[in-house]
């Protein structure tokens, strides 16, 4: 089991989480969506985490050989002025269920990076620790994946040694 902490103040961010072998595919089918919020189910189930080896989130750049277009159904809905760009964000972000990180708060809402139901995940880190450090990005609009990415530079993992 692993617990994630803020790298600046050391605050515990998550309960004990179990690592998944890979980031699951996001479900974006209408039949899977919550009928009240219209959100897709979280990409990662509660109590688990996965490490995303691919670039994710801001900044965004024109696609090239170093930054190819993403495949699969985890692509973010892009604001109109960012259409055609791809992520050059950090690799190895930790993807968790948003409800497993109840100690962080959503920071200011930017209309350019919000859809009709919530943040798109395109505006950079939009979740902050109580100490003020922006350390995670929530994607929670009804059109795209529903997931929380912990920044690999701003959080650290603690995995206690198993009892001997």
XYZ file of N, CA, C and O in Angstrom, residues 19-164:
584
model
N -1.448 -0.082 -5.956
C -1.028 0.248 -7.318
C -1.653 -0.699 -8.336
O -1.671 -1.916 -8.154
N -2.148 -0.111 -9.437
C -2.627 -0.878 -10.584
C -1.466 -1.052 -11.559
O -0.565 -0.207 -11.613
N -1.468 -2.099 -12.366
C -0.356 -2.306 -13.308
C -0.295 -1.264 -14.429
O 0.766 -1.038 -15.004
N -1.406 -0.636 -14.750
C -1.459 0.376 -15.814
C -2.692 1.248 -15.591
O -3.589 0.879 -14.829
N -2.725 2.383 -16.265
C -3.898 3.253 -16.184
C -5.023 2.593 -16.977
O -4.845 2.279 -18.154
N -6.171 2.345 -16.356
C -7.280 1.733 -17.093
C -7.800 2.665 -18.189
O -7.627 3.881 -18.125
N -8.440 2.080 -19.180
C -9.106 2.895 -20.195
C -10.235 3.658 -19.529
O -10.894 3.150 -18.622
N -10.451 4.876 -19.984
C -11.546 5.694 -19.456
C -12.847 5.261 -20.094
O -12.901 4.949 -21.277
N -13.894 5.260 -19.305
C -15.216 4.949 -19.827
C -15.922 6.260 -20.132
O -16.109 7.089 -19.253
N -16.274 6.465 -21.379
C -16.978 7.685 -21.747
C -18.333 7.376 -22.388
O -18.961 8.238 -22.969
N -18.790 6.148 -22.232
C -20.075 5.775 -22.813
C -21.210 6.381 -21.996
O -21.139 6.484 -20.776
N -22.247 6.803 -22.675
C -23.388 7.427 -21.999
C -24.022 6.501 -20.974
O -24.487 6.948 -19.931
N -24.016 5.199 -21.212
C -24.615 4.253 -20.289
C -23.877 4.142 -18.965
O -24.443 3.726 -17.969
N -22.594 4.517 -18.958
C -21.784 4.424 -17.738
C -21.825 5.697 -16.894
O -21.323 5.723 -15.788
N -22.371 6.770 -17.413
C -22.315 8.071 -16.733
C -23.273 8.152 -15.542
O -24.327 7.538 -15.542
N -22.865 8.943 -14.548
C -23.703 9.221 -13.394
C -24.910 10.029 -13.872
O -24.756 11.018 -14.589
N -26.091 9.651 -13.493
C -27.305 10.317 -13.990
C -27.519 11.702 -13.402
O -28.225 12.516 -13.969
N -26.897 12.022 -12.248
C -27.036 13.366 -11.670
C -25.987 14.326 -12.210
O -26.300 15.442 -12.592
N -24.732 13.907 -12.233
C -23.637 14.804 -12.642
C -23.271 14.653 -14.104
O -22.593 15.495 -14.661
N -23.665 13.551 -14.707
C -23.361 13.174 -16.074
C -21.872 12.877 -16.276
O -21.358 12.749 -17.358
N -21.108 12.770 -15.163
C -19.696 12.426 -15.251
C -19.521 10.955 -15.574
O -20.295 10.111 -15.120
N -18.468 10.678 -16.331
C -18.072 9.290 -16.542
C -17.532 8.763 -15.219
O -17.123 9.537 -14.355
N -17.528 7.449 -15.027
C -16.914 6.925 -13.811
C -15.426 7.290 -13.793
O -14.816 7.486 -14.844
N -14.860 7.370 -12.615
C -13.439 7.678 -12.525
C -12.635 6.614 -13.265
O -12.975 5.425 -13.237
N -11.575 7.054 -13.921
C -10.707 6.132 -14.648
C -10.118 5.088 -13.702
O -10.003 3.925 -14.048
N -9.735 5.513 -12.504
C -9.122 4.634 -11.517
C -10.133 4.384 -10.398
O -10.730 5.327 -9.874
N -10.346 3.134 -10.000
C -11.299 2.860 -8.919
C -10.783 3.366 -7.578
O -9.574 3.513 -7.374
N -11.706 3.634 -6.670
C -11.319 4.077 -5.314
C -10.385 3.058 -4.688
O -10.513 1.868 -4.920
N -9.441 3.593 -3.900
C -8.504 2.733 -3.202
C -7.316 2.294 -4.033
O -6.517 1.476 -3.586
N -7.203 2.833 -5.247
C -6.133 2.430 -6.157
C -5.462 3.658 -6.771
O -5.996 4.764 -6.708
N -4.318 3.430 -7.396
C -3.657 4.463 -8.188
C -2.923 3.785 -9.332
O -2.681 2.572 -9.311
N -2.594 4.573 -10.341
C -1.807 4.093 -11.471
C -0.852 5.203 -11.883
O -1.151 6.383 -11.690
N 0.274 4.827 -12.429
C 1.250 5.794 -12.910
C 1.105 5.894 -14.420
O 1.153 4.887 -15.125
N 0.892 7.124 -14.906
C 0.710 7.369 -16.336
C 2.063 7.697 -16.949
O 2.610 8.772 -16.713
N 2.640 6.791 -17.751
C 3.965 7.038 -18.315
C 3.969 8.097 -19.421
O 5.019 8.618 -19.778
N 2.797 8.420 -19.942
C 2.696 9.372 -21.050
C 2.599 10.809 -20.532
O 2.137 11.039 -19.418
N 2.995 11.785 -21.359
C 2.787 13.186 -20.966
C 1.302 13.431 -20.734
O 0.454 12.883 -21.447
N 0.986 14.245 -19.724
C -0.413 14.536 -19.440
C -0.542 15.960 -18.928
O 0.208 16.404 -18.060
N -1.513 16.675 -19.466
C -1.814 18.026 -18.999
C -0.922 19.086 -19.603
O -0.180 18.858 -20.554
N -1.033 20.296 -19.017
C -0.306 21.465 -19.512
C 1.193 21.286 -19.280
O 1.593 20.606 -18.343
N 2.015 21.870 -20.138
C 1.688 22.698 -21.300
C 1.306 21.844 -22.507
O 1.562 20.643 -22.531
N 0.727 22.498 -23.490
C 0.316 21.842 -24.721
C 1.090 22.438 -25.885
O 1.376 23.637 -25.901
N 1.441 21.585 -26.848
C 2.251 21.997 -28.002
C 1.661 21.392 -29.273
O 0.798 20.516 -29.207
N 2.158 21.859 -30.423
C 1.757 21.253 -31.696
C 2.338 19.833 -31.744
O 3.449 19.602 -31.266
N 1.590 18.875 -32.301
C 2.110 17.506 -32.351
C 3.352 17.418 -33.233
O 3.452 18.109 -34.247
N 4.304 16.603 -32.824
C 5.496 16.317 -33.614
C 5.994 14.945 -33.192
O 5.317 14.224 -32.464
N 7.188 14.566 -33.620
C 7.689 13.223 -33.311
C 7.920 13.028 -31.811
O 7.795 11.925 -31.299
N 8.254 14.093 -31.084
C 8.443 13.987 -29.634
C 7.124 14.004 -28.881
O 7.030 13.533 -27.757
N 6.099 14.602 -29.489
C 4.788 14.755 -28.853
C 3.696 14.308 -29.825
O 3.016 15.141 -30.425
N 3.522 12.986 -29.999
C 2.499 12.499 -30.935
C 1.095 12.683 -30.372
O 0.912 12.889 -29.179
N 0.121 12.585 -31.261
C -1.274 12.661 -30.826
C -1.589 11.452 -29.946
O -1.149 10.355 -30.219
N -2.345 11.663 -28.854
C -2.677 10.527 -27.970
C -3.655 9.583 -28.658
O -4.425 9.986 -29.524
N -3.590 8.337 -28.241
C -4.548 7.370 -28.762
C -5.446 6.936 -27.609
O -5.150 7.182 -26.454
N -6.522 6.297 -27.945
C -7.421 5.808 -26.903
C -8.441 6.855 -26.494
O -8.572 7.906 -27.098
N -9.158 6.556 -25.416
C -10.272 7.405 -25.014
C -9.959 8.273 -23.797
O -10.854 8.756 -23.146
N -8.690 8.507 -23.498
C -8.329 9.365 -22.378
C -7.926 10.756 -22.839
O -7.443 11.557 -22.052
N -8.108 11.063 -24.110
C -7.769 12.400 -24.605
C -8.699 13.429 -23.972
O -9.885 13.183 -23.769
N -8.133 14.581 -23.649
C -8.911 15.651 -23.038
C -9.673 16.443 -24.085
O -9.207 16.604 -25.221
N -10.830 16.970 -23.709
C -11.550 17.910 -24.549
C -10.778 19.225 -24.494
O -10.489 19.735 -23.416
N -10.403 19.760 -25.646
C -9.570 20.952 -25.685
C -10.414 22.201 -25.923
O -11.343 22.185 -26.728
N -10.063 23.315 -25.249
C -10.726 24.585 -25.560
C -10.473 24.939 -27.018
O -9.467 24.510 -27.598
N -11.345 25.740 -27.645
C -11.211 26.039 -29.077
C -9.833 26.559 -29.483
O -9.309 26.159 -30.517
N -9.221 27.420 -28.670
C -7.926 27.971 -29.076
C -6.776 26.976 -28.908
O -5.654 27.242 -29.324
N -7.048 25.796 -28.337
C -6.007 24.788 -28.160
C -6.247 23.561 -29.032
O -5.504 22.580 -28.947
N -7.263 23.593 -29.886
C -7.577 22.451 -30.740
C -6.357 22.117 -31.596
O -5.711 22.997 -32.142
N -6.050 20.848 -31.681
C -4.915 20.406 -32.474
C -3.612 20.328 -31.700
O -2.604 19.891 -32.238
N -3.605 20.731 -30.429
C -2.384 20.624 -29.641
C -2.388 19.325 -28.841
O -3.430 18.695 -28.671
N -1.216 18.943 -28.363
C -1.076 17.725 -27.557
C -0.290 18.055 -26.291
O 0.416 19.054 -26.230
N -0.391 17.190 -25.321
C 0.268 17.419 -24.039
C 1.784 17.290 -24.150
O 2.299 16.373 -24.774
N 2.456 18.223 -23.505
C 3.896 18.129 -23.269
C 4.118 18.199 -21.758
O 5.183 18.588 -21.291
N 3.083 17.850 -21.007
C 3.133 17.896 -19.554
C 3.993 16.790 -18.988
O 4.624 16.018 -19.719
N 3.998 16.695 -17.669
C 4.887 15.724 -17.026
C 4.490 14.282 -17.316
O 3.326 13.958 -17.455
N 5.496 13.455 -17.420
C 5.295 12.007 -17.496
C 5.232 11.483 -16.066
O 5.688 12.122 -15.135
N 4.680 10.297 -15.921
C 4.634 9.606 -14.627
C 3.793 10.320 -13.583
O 4.080 10.236 -12.384
N 2.730 11.013 -14.040
C 1.792 11.550 -13.059
C 1.047 10.366 -12.439
O 0.905 9.309 -13.040
N 0.603 10.566 -11.222
C -0.105 9.516 -10.491
C -1.600 9.773 -10.646
O -2.092 10.836 -10.274
N -2.307 8.824 -11.238
C -3.738 8.967 -11.477
C -4.478 8.276 -10.344
O -4.232 7.091 -10.060
N -5.366 9.027 -9.680
C -6.128 8.498 -8.549
C -7.610 8.825 -8.746
O -7.975 9.675 -9.563
N -8.440 8.152 -7.968
C -9.858 8.488 -7.946
C -9.979 9.842 -7.246
O -9.407 10.039 -6.169
N -10.699 10.820 -7.815
C -10.802 12.131 -7.184
C -11.297 12.095 -5.742
O -10.863 12.901 -4.917
N -12.157 11.149 -5.387
C -12.675 11.078 -4.021
C -11.659 10.524 -3.019
O -11.879 10.599 -1.819
N -10.539 9.981 -3.502
C -9.498 9.485 -2.608
C -8.566 10.594 -2.132
O -7.671 10.348 -1.325
N -8.750 11.805 -2.638
C -7.896 12.931 -2.255
C -8.804 14.061 -1.777
O -9.013 15.051 -2.470
N -9.340 13.895 -0.585
C -10.321 14.859 -0.075
C -9.683 16.073 0.579
O -10.371 17.025 0.912
N -8.370 16.074 0.750
C -7.700 17.170 1.450
C -7.263 18.297 0.528
O -6.729 19.287 0.998
N -7.456 18.180 -0.763
C -7.075 19.249 -1.691
C -8.325 20.012 -2.125
O -9.433 19.477 -2.100
N -8.115 21.262 -2.522
C -9.230 22.121 -2.918
C -9.041 22.603 -4.347
O -7.917 22.912 -4.759
N -10.140 22.716 -5.070
C -10.120 23.258 -6.416
C -9.780 24.737 -6.327
O -10.331 25.464 -5.506
N -8.839 25.173 -7.148
C -8.449 26.579 -7.162
C -9.308 27.331 -8.162
O -10.175 26.741 -8.792
N -9.066 28.589 -8.366
C -9.885 29.449 -9.221
C -10.316 28.809 -10.526
O -9.560 28.088 -11.167
N -11.550 29.071 -10.897
C -12.118 28.517 -12.125
C -11.817 29.441 -13.297
O -12.176 30.594 -13.285
N -11.157 28.905 -14.302
C -10.882 29.642 -15.525
C -11.892 29.204 -16.575
O -11.968 28.033 -16.904
N -12.657 30.118 -17.087
C -13.710 29.750 -18.038
C -13.141 29.124 -19.301
O -13.810 28.328 -19.933
N -11.905 29.472 -19.672
C -11.308 28.870 -20.863
C -11.053 27.381 -20.682
O -10.967 26.648 -21.643
N -10.890 26.959 -19.444
C -10.536 25.576 -19.182
C -11.624 24.830 -18.413
O -11.351 23.863 -17.724
N -12.863 25.307 -18.532
C -14.004 24.649 -17.912
C -15.009 24.296 -18.983
O -15.280 25.085 -19.891
N -15.572 23.108 -18.861
C -16.670 22.722 -19.721
C -17.973 23.057 -19.024
O -17.999 23.798 -18.041
N -19.043 22.463 -19.480
C -20.349 22.759 -18.882
C -20.495 22.167 -17.490
O -21.286 22.654 -16.686
N -19.720 21.116 -17.165
C -19.907 20.417 -15.882
C -18.704 20.474 -14.948
O -18.804 20.035 -13.808
N -17.577 20.979 -15.411
C -16.406 21.011 -14.538
C -15.130 21.288 -15.293
O -15.149 21.577 -16.489
N -13.992 21.187 -14.608
C -12.708 21.490 -15.240
C -12.347 20.467 -16.318
O -12.601 19.269 -16.162
N -11.759 20.967 -17.403
C -11.343 20.106 -18.503
C -10.026 19.396 -18.209
O -9.722 18.373 -18.797
N -9.199 19.978 -17.332
C -7.876 19.423 -17.069
C -6.808 20.010 -17.965
O -5.669 19.571 -17.956
N -7.163 21.039 -18.747
C -6.228 21.615 -19.721
C -5.521 22.865 -19.213
O -4.579 23.325 -19.836
N -5.940 23.409 -18.082
C -5.394 24.672 -17.610
C -4.238 24.543 -16.641
O -3.845 25.518 -16.021
N -3.689 23.371 -16.495
C -2.602 23.170 -15.540
C -3.138 22.757 -14.187
O -4.330 22.498 -14.021
N -2.248 22.699 -13.216
C -2.641 22.239 -11.888
C -3.762 23.131 -11.348
O -3.606 24.339 -11.257
N -4.881 22.509 -11.008
C -6.052 23.254 -10.533
C -6.525 22.815 -9.149
O -7.587 23.211 -8.704
N -5.720 22.004 -8.472
C -6.037 21.545 -7.124
C -4.850 21.871 -6.228
O -3.697 21.636 -6.600
N -5.154 22.408 -5.028
C -4.083 22.825 -4.117
C -4.198 22.155 -2.762
O -5.294 21.901 -2.263
N -3.051 21.913 -2.163
C -2.935 21.427 -0.785
C -3.335 22.575 0.142
O -3.361 23.742 -0.258
N -3.601 22.266 1.393
C -3.931 23.301 2.385
C -2.814 24.331 2.523
O -3.067 25.484 2.873
N -1.567 23.954 2.214
C -0.442 24.892 2.303
C -0.390 25.837 1.113
O 0.438 26.745 1.074
N -1.267 25.627 0.114
C -1.318 26.500 -1.049
C -0.608 25.968 -2.278
O -0.722 26.537 -3.362
N 0.125 24.883 -2.151
C 0.845 24.316 -3.294
C -0.130 23.677 -4.272
O -0.895 22.787 -3.894
N -0.086 24.136 -5.511
C -0.889 23.493 -6.560
C -0.167 22.217 -6.957
O 0.940 22.270 -7.486
N -0.803 21.085 -6.691
C -0.095 19.821 -6.861
C -0.852 18.760 -7.638
O -0.366 17.648 -7.797
N -2.023 19.099 -8.155
C -2.807 18.100 -8.884
C -3.683 18.777 -9.926
O -3.986 19.965 -9.825
N -4.082 17.984 -10.919
C -4.978 18.467 -11.966
C -6.196 17.559 -12.024
O -6.069 16.353 -12.219
N -7.361 18.167 -11.859
C -8.624 17.448 -11.946
C -9.215 17.641 -13.330
O -9.333 18.766 -13.812
N -9.574 16.535 -13.965
C -10.355 16.553 -15.202
C -11.715 15.987 -14.820
O -11.817 14.820 -14.437
N -12.755 16.827 -14.860
C -14.063 16.379 -14.376
C -15.200 17.020 -15.160
O -16.217 17.394 -14.594
N -15.028 17.171 -16.458
C -16.144 17.631 -17.270
C -16.870 16.403 -17.811
O -16.291 15.320 -17.900
N -18.112 16.571 -18.199
C -18.919 15.431 -18.626
C -18.459 14.830 -19.953
O -18.804 13.696 -20.258
N -17.667 15.544 -20.724
C -17.275 15.069 -22.048
C -16.066 14.132 -22.014
O -15.945 13.232 -22.818
N -15.146 14.335 -21.093
C -13.900 13.578 -21.121
C -13.731 12.648 -19.943
O -14.684 12.343 -19.222
N -12.498 12.211 -19.714
C -12.231 11.303 -18.601
C -12.429 12.000 -17.261
O -12.331 13.221 -17.166
N -12.734 11.244 -16.236
C -12.914 11.771 -14.878
C -11.767 11.214 -14.054
O -11.788 10.046 -13.657
N -10.738 12.050 -13.846
C -9.567 11.564 -13.133
C -8.809 12.715 -12.494
O -8.959 13.872 -12.885
N -8.006 12.378 -11.497
C -7.168 13.336 -10.808
C -5.728 12.898 -10.980
O -5.384 11.755 -10.672
N -4.901 13.804 -11.497
C -3.474 13.532 -11.699
C -2.668 14.279 -10.651
O -2.731 15.511 -10.580
N -1.907 13.541 -9.853
C -0.989 14.143 -8.891
C 0.321 14.426 -9.620
O 0.871 13.545 -10.293
N 0.820 15.653 -9.488
C 2.052 16.058 -10.164
C 3.228 15.280 -9.558
O 3.423 15.299 -8.343
N 4.033 14.600 -10.396
C 5.109 13.764 -9.861
C 6.232 14.555 -9.182
O 7.035 13.975 -8.454
N 6.293 15.877 -9.386
C 7.314 16.699 -8.742
C 6.798 17.273 -7.425
O 7.570 17.518 -6.506
N 5.508 17.454 -7.305
C 4.924 18.136 -6.148
C 4.327 17.207 -5.097
O 3.806 17.654 -4.095
N 4.369 15.907 -5.353
C 3.929 14.922 -4.368
C 4.999 13.834 -4.248
O 5.822 13.671 -5.147
N 4.976 13.125 -3.144
C 5.845 11.963 -3.016
C 5.049 10.811 -2.444
O 4.048 11.007 -1.749
N 5.515 9.623 -2.765
C 4.860 8.403 -2.309
C 5.616 7.835 -1.126
O 6.849 7.859 -1.081
N 4.872 7.302 -0.156
C 5.465 6.606 0.967
C 4.855 5.213 0.992
O 3.635 5.070 1.089
N 5.713 4.231 0.870
C 5.288 2.847 0.947
C 6.013 2.210 2.117
O 7.223 2.013 2.049
N 5.304 1.957 3.215
C 5.979 1.377 4.367
C 6.528 -0.023 4.058
O 5.962 -0.735 3.241
N 7.617 -0.333 4.704
C 8.170 -1.679 4.559
C 7.201 -2.678 5.152
O 6.587 -2.423 6.195
N 7.055 -3.836 4.505
C 6.161 -4.851 5.078
C 6.732 -5.366 6.402
O 7.944 -5.368 6.607
N 5.852 -5.756 7.303
C 6.344 -6.293 8.589
C 7.188 -7.531 8.364
O 6.918 -8.312 7.464
N 8.185 -7.678 9.185
C 9.065 -8.854 9.052
C 8.697 -9.955 9.997
O 8.008 -9.821 10.930
